[in-house]
Amino acid sequence: MKKYLFIVVSMFALLLAACGDSTDSGETSEYRTVYSGEIKTLNYLKTAETNEFALSANLVEGLIEYDEYGVVKPGLAESWESNDDATVWTFKLRDDVKWVDHEGKEVADVVAQDFVDGLNYVLDAKNESSTAWIATVVKNGDAFYNGEVTDFAQVGIKAIDEKTVEYTLEGQTPYFLSMLNYVCFFPVSGEFLAEKGDAFGTNRENILYNGAYILDKFEPQNERVLVKNKKYWDKETVKIDRIRYKYNKEAATVAPELFLRGEIDGAVIPTSILDEWLNSEDKKDLVRQNNNNFYTYFYALNFDPQYDAEYEPENWKVVVNNKDFRKSLYHALDRVSAMLTIEPYNPQDLLSNTITPKNFVDVEGVDYTLLEPLKAITENDSFDKDLALQHKEAAMAALNGKATFPVKVVLPYNSGSPEWANRSQVVEQQLENLLGADYIDVELYAGPATGFLGEIRRPGKFSMIEANWGPDFADPSTYTDPFTEGGSYNKPELAEGYNGQYDKLVAAAKAEVDPAVRYELFAKAEAFLIEEAFVIPYAVGGGGYVASKLNPFESQYSPFGVTSEKFKGQSILEKPMSNEEFKSAKEAWEKARAEALANASN
């Protein structure tokens, strides 16, 4: 059996004296913020929406977590081991973990069966869990979900005893630990779940808590408040006592002013006012850059449009099936102009030519995005005016008599994001200016601030849409899977001449265990997706500028799952970190992280 040992690595501290000390430990600390996108469910076993699982990450905990450098460490499991081929994983639970109710009263111990019951719920198709596809890594998980296996005892999870849970997987999965950082592997009290039935997760009373916080107040479109869980097994590391979210439908617009008035502790500073802040003696030291993250942003072209007839969806179906038409959009998108709405000074720092971001995984020191044939895409800018116009001419010639020009291109955006709205206007103008009003007519559509995914993207009410995806585990398949048949985006399998090519490439990659062969095959699949212009990659997430009293280098760090959403380990600074302080702290953090990762691999 391969055993995992946990070594405490002595690191130098990140000295941020210029930022001021954190809130006095003898006082009650409260972090305050505003929001506009509402929580629709507290059922963490069902949701896949970022704002919902971000909340759940602070209320419920899983088997493992990550430290501030991205090194895996024990969570509810105090130790674990796997067999030699990484198909069987066994976890020993802590003895001191409790389920509590919304008042903080102890209800039960967290036991191995809670993880079995949680996965049973996720893999039961009638519950419509949005994260079930991740959980099908366990043996017979997919078969149970599809009804081919009806006895859950045949699924690859079992409680060996009260404090030991064992997973048997469909195949060799050396990255399985990273998958446990996602909500579908979180535990649930089976007895409580059965008692609540469909009411589970509908309000703060109808869930149990084992994490760092309890939901003390939950009033949609008014306020939600998290308070420190006094029964939490690791409560000494929870430094912020209360987190207060106040609803404001104009949150993104009003947050900077609320921050200046001392009413909230963090705000995104939009580009529309960034110059004014940076040039103000009173404000320039309040604002800093934000870290990039591993969310990938891209434009998806829809092969099954479901919007109103006035926008001519049937005409779009004809043109989107022409590769030259898709390539004309691919090469016409000036990504630098688009990213100026987020980063007006260094927009190129956010650009990404691939779906999988750089520095996600590597093979023997070679970054995945530099593997052939993905390397050529990574190293060349997709924006090319001459190629865009060449493809336009070819498309118009091929579609003469088959399609009507100009083609209506329905481009929705979330009305709760001013920067998204501004970026959509920029994209509209530059695409129309380059390709011509005789070719396309971009129709902007302001979608709802709350429920945008459910009302717009998932029903297919778009021609072209800005979308994003974050990794769920440390393997390229986490970025390639969403575009396979039955995936959650643009249905490229419906494209003429597709013939399942992408799905076949992904399946071949998944069948390989050797990382060198596996990653090369994934690179071929991703290159095919981009070369066919089924998607147009353009950026990674994060970036921009913020004013915040949180130290970003104290938080837990991981490219995947819910770790980065946790407040655990963070403290509130007396004053915001300036950009100079941020750069200095980031440099120190990067050095400390390199040392931590090196020690962890030894």
XYZ file of C-alpha atoms in Angstrom:
602
model
C 0.000 0.000 0.000
C 1.206 3.488 -0.791
C 1.124 5.559 2.379
C 0.830 9.330 2.622
C 2.695 11.092 5.383
C 2.163 14.689 6.417
C 5.206 16.810 7.066
C 4.969 20.259 8.557
C 7.313 22.388 6.498
C 8.866 25.344 8.230
C 8.451 28.380 6.000
C 9.363 31.965 6.452
C 6.369 34.159 7.182
C 5.011 36.651 4.726
C 5.803 39.901 6.447
C 3.205 42.532 5.751
C 3.869 45.026 8.481
C 3.055 47.919 6.200
C -0.467 46.560 5.823
C -1.122 46.817 9.538
C -1.847 44.026 11.983
C -4.931 41.882 11.619
C -7.938 42.370 13.834
C -7.147 41.941 17.533
C -7.874 38.347 18.497
C -9.599 39.596 21.626
C -12.292 41.305 19.599
C -15.036 39.891 17.398
C -13.955 40.224 13.776
C -16.475 40.647 10.970
C -15.948 40.662 7.217
C -18.622 42.562 5.296
C -19.455 42.423 1.610
C -22.324 42.988 -0.856
C -23.734 40.730 -3.561
C -26.349 40.747 -6.336
C -26.474 37.108 -7.482
C -28.790 35.251 -5.113
C -28.383 31.784 -3.649
C -31.156 29.489 -4.895
C -30.283 26.397 -2.881
C -28.140 25.307 0.056
C -28.138 21.737 -1.221
C -24.399 21.358 -1.818
C -24.890 17.839 -3.201
C -26.942 19.200 -6.074
C -25.533 22.566 -7.158
C -22.690 23.407 -9.522
C -23.093 27.195 -9.376
C -20.055 29.037 -8.068
C -21.801 31.319 -5.593
C -23.659 28.356 -4.076
C -20.768 25.964 -3.613
C -18.614 28.906 -2.472
C -21.007 29.324 0.436
C -21.175 25.582 1.081
C -17.372 25.364 1.224
C -17.502 27.363 4.449
C -20.341 25.331 5.969
C -19.468 21.727 5.128
C -16.068 20.071 4.856
C -14.705 17.058 2.991
C -11.941 14.539 3.486
C -8.983 16.699 2.431
C -8.092 20.351 1.991
C -5.106 22.393 0.843
C -2.769 24.761 2.614
C -1.906 28.278 1.460
C 0.714 26.921 -0.964
C -1.470 24.313 -2.634
C -0.135 21.300 -0.754
C -2.789 18.720 0.116
C -3.377 18.229 3.835
C -5.820 16.328 6.047
C -9.368 17.599 6.377
C -11.945 15.314 7.942
C -9.606 12.434 7.111
C -6.572 12.344 9.356
C -4.742 9.883 7.063
C -5.181 7.859 3.891
C -3.523 5.288 1.660
C -3.977 3.833 -1.809
C -3.058 0.547 -3.435
C -0.198 0.486 -5.940
C -2.291 1.216 -9.034
C -4.394 3.962 -7.367
C -7.709 2.155 -7.875
C -8.523 1.687 -4.166
C -8.283 4.545 -1.651
C -8.869 4.195 2.092
C -9.418 7.112 4.471
C -9.336 7.210 8.271
C -11.633 9.858 9.766
C -10.948 12.074 12.758
C -12.681 11.260 16.007
C -13.572 14.860 16.868
C -15.824 15.958 13.995
C -19.427 16.853 14.758
C -22.574 17.648 12.837
C -24.342 20.677 14.330
C -27.634 22.365 13.527
C -28.274 26.018 12.603
C -28.068 26.982 16.267
C -24.717 25.266 16.733
C -26.156 22.418 18.786
C -24.405 19.090 18.410
C -26.488 16.553 16.472
C -24.182 13.619 15.669
C -20.642 12.504 14.932
C -19.445 12.573 11.347
C -18.961 8.924 10.367
C -17.893 6.965 7.300
C -21.487 6.186 6.349
C -22.088 9.922 5.842
C -19.756 9.845 2.829
C -21.569 6.794 1.472
C -24.945 8.508 1.887
C -23.679 11.687 0.241
C -22.430 9.845 -2.834
C -25.612 7.774 -2.983
C -27.629 10.992 -3.201
C -25.350 12.472 -5.889
C -25.449 9.353 -8.072
C -29.227 8.907 -7.800
C -30.391 10.389 -11.105
C -33.735 11.498 -9.700
C -31.920 14.039 -7.517
C -30.523 15.775 -10.627
C -27.147 16.550 -9.101
C -25.162 18.864 -11.368
C -21.887 17.315 -10.183
C -22.794 13.640 -10.597
C -20.529 13.323 -13.625
C -17.472 13.932 -11.434
C -18.551 11.232 -8.990
C -18.785 8.601 -11.732
C -15.059 8.031 -11.212
C -16.082 5.433 -8.599
C -16.708 1.892 -9.769
C -20.232 1.400 -11.148
C -20.999 5.067 -10.473
C -22.070 5.719 -14.053
C -23.958 2.415 -14.239
C -25.893 3.258 -11.073
C -26.687 6.760 -12.316
C -28.025 5.352 -15.594
C -30.048 2.610 -13.894
C -27.926 -0.270 -15.193
C -27.013 -1.114 -11.583
C -29.781 -0.706 -9.018
C -28.064 -1.862 -5.835
C -25.884 0.953 -4.458
C -23.870 -1.635 -2.529
C -22.261 -2.473 -5.896
C -20.964 1.097 -6.248
C -17.326 1.651 -5.323
C -17.710 3.176 -1.870
C -18.229 1.535 1.494
C -17.908 2.233 5.178
C -15.396 -0.330 6.442
C -16.183 0.745 9.982
C -17.454 3.890 11.680
C -14.259 5.823 10.949
C -12.982 4.209 7.736
C -14.318 4.875 4.247
C -13.022 3.086 1.153
C -13.379 4.081 -2.509
C -12.885 1.644 -5.387
C -12.515 3.430 -8.718
C -13.303 2.512 -12.309
C -9.651 2.755 -13.256
C -6.254 3.996 -12.144
C -6.778 7.515 -10.809
C -3.602 8.913 -9.250
C -5.223 12.373 -9.068
C -8.192 11.155 -7.002
C -7.238 13.232 -3.962
C -7.758 16.412 -5.973
C -11.275 15.275 -6.895
C -12.224 15.071 -3.222
C -11.982 18.855 -3.062
C -15.364 19.100 -4.781
C -18.850 19.163 -3.281
C -20.071 15.860 -4.764
C -17.728 14.016 -2.384
C -18.891 15.892 0.713
C -20.655 13.945 3.476
C -24.270 14.216 4.573
C -26.085 12.784 7.561
C -28.244 10.105 5.951
C -30.745 10.191 8.790
C -31.134 13.974 8.539
C -31.373 13.802 4.733
C -34.144 11.203 4.907
C -35.986 13.246 7.517
C -35.914 16.425 5.411
C -36.544 14.828 2.020
C -37.082 17.417 -0.732
C -36.787 20.180 1.860
C -33.074 19.437 2.334
C -31.090 22.601 1.599
C -34.110 24.880 1.198
C -33.170 27.037 4.194
C -30.565 27.259 6.944
C -32.577 24.987 9.245
C -32.670 22.203 6.669
C -28.965 21.439 6.495
C -26.391 20.328 9.049
C -22.936 21.844 9.429
C -19.509 20.332 10.064
C -17.374 23.144 8.651
C -15.818 26.348 9.914
C -19.064 28.349 9.859
C -22.800 28.112 10.498
C -25.389 30.030 8.497
C -26.814 32.257 11.215
C -29.069 34.295 8.930
C -30.417 33.530 5.476
C -32.823 36.099 4.068
C -32.749 36.072 0.242
C -32.483 39.518 -1.320
C -31.687 40.981 2.075
C -28.845 39.416 4.030
C -26.985 36.243 4.880
C -24.633 35.929 7.838
C -22.090 33.221 8.647
C -20.823 32.798 12.222
C -17.909 30.748 13.505
C -18.799 27.139 14.348
C -17.726 26.638 17.973
C -17.850 22.854 17.514
C -15.559 22.874 14.461
C -12.641 20.462 14.879
C -10.075 23.039 13.681
C -11.657 26.196 15.112
C -8.311 27.684 16.209
C -7.473 28.367 12.549
C -10.726 30.265 11.934
C -9.784 33.898 12.546
C -12.846 35.749 11.207
C -15.799 35.372 13.576
C -18.575 36.616 11.312
C -19.088 37.080 7.565
C -21.937 39.348 6.523
C -23.296 39.420 2.962
C -25.692 42.295 2.228
C -27.883 42.175 -0.876
C -27.756 45.048 -3.336
C -28.953 44.577 -6.887
C -26.326 47.135 -7.983
C -23.573 45.517 -5.890
C -20.850 45.686 -8.529
C -21.538 49.392 -9.134
C -21.922 50.628 -5.563
C -19.286 48.469 -3.851
C -16.329 50.893 -4.335
C -18.206 53.762 -2.707
C -19.411 51.523 0.130
C -15.804 50.487 0.700
C -14.665 54.112 0.915
C -17.415 54.799 3.439
C -16.210 51.901 5.581
C -19.420 49.898 5.153
C -17.809 46.868 3.493
C -14.343 45.296 3.550
C -13.786 44.377 -0.075
C -14.737 45.648 -3.526
C -13.780 45.056 -7.134
C -12.618 48.346 -8.640
C -13.958 48.472 -12.219
C -11.870 49.910 -15.022
C -14.317 52.808 -15.395
C -13.023 54.333 -12.139
C -9.611 52.673 -11.840
C -7.631 55.635 -13.190
C -9.297 57.945 -10.734
C -8.402 55.644 -7.814
C -4.805 55.133 -8.931
C -4.262 58.871 -9.405
C -5.852 59.890 -6.114
C -3.596 60.481 -3.113
C -6.410 59.266 -0.855
C -7.216 56.113 -2.811
C -4.114 54.884 -4.649
C -2.813 52.851 -1.699
C -6.200 51.194 -1.171
C -6.216 49.324 -4.485
C -4.135 46.387 -5.688
C -4.024 43.825 -8.448
C -5.939 40.608 -8.065
C -4.393 37.189 -8.570
C -5.126 35.251 -11.741
C -6.857 31.926 -11.265
C -7.384 28.726 -13.224
C -10.851 29.515 -14.504
C -10.697 29.496 -18.279
C -12.834 31.920 -20.303
C -13.890 31.329 -23.885
C -16.608 32.090 -26.402
C -18.721 29.050 -27.237
C -20.559 28.801 -30.558
C -23.971 27.152 -30.195
C -24.976 24.328 -32.526
C -28.472 24.016 -31.056
C -29.852 27.578 -30.642
C -33.135 27.877 -28.759
C -33.883 31.599 -28.911
C -36.827 33.493 -30.419
C -37.551 33.256 -34.140
C -37.035 37.003 -34.626
C -33.291 36.380 -34.195
C -33.310 33.723 -36.944
C -31.973 30.651 -35.119
C -32.380 28.455 -38.205
C -30.139 30.776 -40.185
C -27.540 30.598 -37.413
C -27.672 26.784 -37.550
C -26.728 26.928 -41.217
C -23.780 29.306 -40.856
C -22.314 27.854 -37.657
C -21.931 24.536 -39.449
C -19.586 26.195 -41.928
C -15.988 26.009 -40.695
C -14.949 29.161 -42.549
C -17.698 31.128 -40.814
C -16.517 29.882 -37.421
C -12.892 30.626 -38.268
C -13.796 34.148 -39.359
C -15.113 34.839 -35.849
C -12.151 33.032 -34.281
C -9.592 35.204 -36.037
C -11.659 38.416 -35.790
C -11.883 38.475 -31.999
C -9.402 41.055 -30.699
C -8.916 39.642 -27.225
C -6.658 42.442 -26.045
C -9.406 44.998 -26.715
C -11.893 42.807 -24.863
C -9.630 42.365 -21.834
C -9.017 46.096 -21.499
C -12.398 46.149 -19.750
C -10.777 44.177 -16.894
C -7.062 44.981 -17.078
C -6.386 48.345 -18.782
C -2.652 48.293 -18.103
C -1.494 44.740 -18.846
C -4.384 42.961 -20.628
C -2.003 40.472 -22.254
C -1.307 39.000 -18.805
C -4.807 37.513 -18.810
C -4.865 36.148 -22.360
C -5.048 32.415 -22.931
C -4.901 30.701 -26.318
C -6.084 27.354 -24.942
C -8.944 26.029 -22.856
C -6.543 24.519 -20.325
C -4.552 27.355 -18.717
C -0.782 27.396 -18.548
C 0.890 25.971 -15.421
C -1.986 23.620 -14.623
C -0.186 20.306 -15.143
C 3.084 19.258 -16.755
C 4.956 16.188 -17.953
C 8.561 16.003 -16.781
C 8.770 19.761 -16.568
C 7.069 20.459 -19.925
C 3.854 22.405 -19.523
C 0.769 20.656 -20.928
C -0.049 23.622 -23.183
C 3.352 23.230 -24.866
C 2.722 19.643 -25.948
C 2.175 19.093 -29.676
C -0.092 19.908 -31.422
C -1.334 22.344 -28.762
C 2.016 24.136 -28.709
C 1.410 25.945 -32.007
C -1.908 27.284 -30.698
C -0.367 28.322 -27.378
C 2.450 30.279 -29.035
C 0.407 32.168 -31.645
C -2.210 34.886 -31.253
C -5.554 33.848 -32.735
C -6.374 37.457 -33.698
C -5.493 37.942 -37.374
C -7.372 40.501 -39.488
C -6.251 39.088 -42.836
C -7.197 35.510 -41.951
C -10.548 36.675 -40.581
C -11.403 38.385 -43.887
C -10.173 35.413 -45.947
C -12.458 33.091 -44.018
C -15.310 35.589 -44.384
C -14.990 35.533 -48.172
C -14.840 31.740 -48.241
C -17.879 31.456 -45.955
C -20.003 33.872 -47.971
C -19.143 32.042 -51.177
C -19.946 28.609 -49.714
C -23.170 29.814 -48.080
C -24.474 31.781 -51.041
C -28.120 30.826 -51.466
C -28.087 28.761 -48.271
C -27.954 31.478 -45.621
C -29.094 35.061 -45.212
C -26.574 37.830 -44.564
C -25.972 39.703 -42.350
C -26.221 36.855 -39.841
C -27.827 37.750 -36.523
C -25.435 36.769 -33.716
C -27.189 36.675 -30.341
C -24.605 37.570 -27.690
C -26.066 37.590 -24.145
C -24.355 38.844 -20.994
C -25.116 38.891 -17.288
C -26.719 42.228 -16.405
C -25.295 41.980 -12.892
C -21.767 42.492 -14.221
C -20.982 45.984 -15.593
C -17.611 44.788 -16.906
C -19.244 41.906 -18.785
C -21.700 44.378 -20.296
C -18.869 46.705 -21.332
C -16.834 43.824 -22.730
C -19.804 42.604 -24.777
C -20.179 46.059 -26.315
C -16.487 46.095 -27.211
C -16.741 42.643 -28.823
C -19.872 43.670 -30.730
C -18.228 46.776 -32.147
C -14.898 45.249 -33.088
C -16.409 42.140 -34.725
C -18.857 44.201 -36.761
C -16.209 46.780 -37.697
C -13.727 44.152 -38.869
C -16.056 41.675 -40.573
C -18.549 44.236 -41.820
C -22.238 44.983 -41.375
C -22.893 42.991 -44.557
C -21.716 39.841 -42.775
C -22.871 39.865 -39.150
C -25.263 41.784 -36.914
C -24.338 41.192 -33.270
C -27.435 41.357 -31.067
C -26.574 42.077 -27.435
C -28.975 40.715 -24.844
C -28.968 41.610 -21.143
C -29.680 38.403 -19.242
C -30.736 38.187 -15.581
C -28.251 38.848 -12.775
C -29.588 35.825 -10.880
C -30.062 32.492 -12.639
C -28.182 33.445 -15.806
C -26.889 29.905 -16.343
C -30.283 28.312 -15.923
C -32.201 30.842 -17.981
C -29.762 31.623 -20.772
C -26.734 29.391 -21.234
C -28.048 25.949 -20.351
C -31.282 26.284 -22.411
C -29.153 27.396 -25.376
C -30.562 30.920 -25.784
C -27.480 32.242 -27.542
C -25.522 32.100 -30.787
C -22.232 32.928 -29.153
C -21.638 33.328 -25.428
C -18.838 34.153 -23.042
C -18.502 31.137 -20.784
C -16.060 29.858 -18.214
C -14.975 26.635 -16.612
C -12.916 25.886 -13.533
C -10.977 22.668 -12.905
C -12.333 20.005 -10.582
C -9.208 17.854 -10.292
C -5.581 17.710 -11.418
C -5.940 16.165 -14.875
C -6.530 17.672 -18.365
C -9.823 15.776 -18.629
C -11.348 18.309 -16.241
C -11.119 20.863 -19.076
C -11.912 18.560 -21.999
C -14.986 16.780 -20.579
C -17.453 19.711 -20.725
C -17.319 19.669 -24.533
C -17.941 15.955 -25.003
C -21.363 14.689 -26.062
C -23.887 15.451 -23.347
C -21.610 18.136 -21.883
C -22.806 21.409 -20.487
C -21.863 23.899 -23.188
C -22.452 24.306 -26.911
C -23.178 20.789 -28.244
C -20.389 20.563 -30.868
C -21.407 16.941 -31.432
C -24.266 18.352 -33.532
C -21.853 20.008 -35.975
C -21.907 18.691 -39.537
C -18.975 16.383 -40.206
C -18.181 16.040 -36.507
C -18.549 12.242 -36.459
C -17.619 11.973 -32.808
C -13.974 12.816 -33.481
C -13.463 14.882 -30.351
C -15.147 12.314 -28.090
C -12.982 9.568 -29.563
C -9.804 11.540 -28.879
C -10.859 12.232 -25.287
C -11.783 8.583 -24.730
C -8.396 7.451 -26.057
C -6.624 9.850 -23.696
C -8.612 8.637 -20.687
C -7.657 5.053 -21.438
C -3.970 5.847 -20.939
C -2.335 5.839 -17.502
C 1.167 6.987 -18.446
C 1.013 10.811 -18.039
C 3.275 11.434 -21.047
C 1.001 9.487 -23.423
C -2.213 10.551 -21.685
C -1.452 14.267 -21.796
C -0.303 14.159 -25.427
C -3.630 12.617 -26.440
C -5.567 15.208 -24.439
C -3.521 17.905 -26.186
C -4.599 16.473 -29.564
C -8.253 16.529 -28.483
C -8.078 20.106 -27.252
C -6.227 21.243 -30.392
C -8.979 19.689 -32.528
C -11.680 21.545 -30.578
C -9.891 24.875 -31.087
C -8.752 24.310 -34.677
C -12.350 23.591 -35.647
C -13.301 26.862 -33.896
C -16.051 25.190 -31.895
C -14.799 27.453 -29.121
C -12.664 30.597 -29.018
C -10.355 30.659 -25.969
C -9.469 34.116 -24.773
C -8.538 34.529 -21.093
C -7.965 33.159 -17.628
C -9.949 34.354 -14.650
C -8.987 36.626 -11.836
C -6.946 39.667 -12.588
C -8.400 43.125 -12.393
C -8.090 45.324 -9.337
C -9.599 45.185 -5.878
C -9.693 47.082 -2.628
C -9.707 44.485 0.132
C -8.878 43.967 3.773
C -8.123 40.305 3.138
C -4.590 39.017 2.564
C -4.828 36.805 -0.558
C -1.749 34.833 0.479
C -3.286 33.581 3.721
C -6.147 31.764 2.055
C -6.053 28.094 1.125
C -4.843 27.623 -2.438
C -5.883 25.140 -5.075
C -6.667 25.425 -8.804
C -9.598 23.027 -8.447
C -12.601 22.425 -6.254
C -13.831 24.714 -3.510
C -10.684 25.338 -1.456
C -10.136 28.880 -2.691
C -13.641 29.847 -1.552
C -12.870 29.202 2.127
C -12.419 31.989 4.677
C -10.641 29.586 7.024
C -7.127 30.788 7.817
C -7.737 34.351 6.688
C -7.749 37.420 8.910
C -8.918 40.992 8.408
C -6.220 43.617 7.889
C -6.502 47.002 9.568
C -6.077 48.638 6.175
C -6.033 47.323 2.613
C -2.878 46.012 1.005
C -1.364 48.452 -1.498
C -0.203 47.230 -4.898
C 3.456 47.509 -3.900
C 2.776 45.433 -0.804
C 0.866 42.955 -2.941
C 3.767 42.516 -5.379
C 6.253 42.040 -2.544
C 4.017 39.526 -0.769
C 3.362 37.648 -4.013
C 7.079 37.287 -4.689
C 7.623 35.905 -1.193
C 4.641 33.568 -1.552
C 5.862 32.191 -4.880
C 9.250 31.354 -3.375
C 7.645 29.740 -0.332
C 5.252 27.774 -2.544
C 8.080 26.408 -4.685
C 9.821 25.204 -1.519
C 6.605 23.687 -0.148
C 5.835 21.811 -3.374
C 9.390 20.518 -3.598
C 9.256 19.246 -0.013
C 5.840 17.680 -0.577
C 7.083 15.694 -3.582
C 10.071 14.276 -1.686
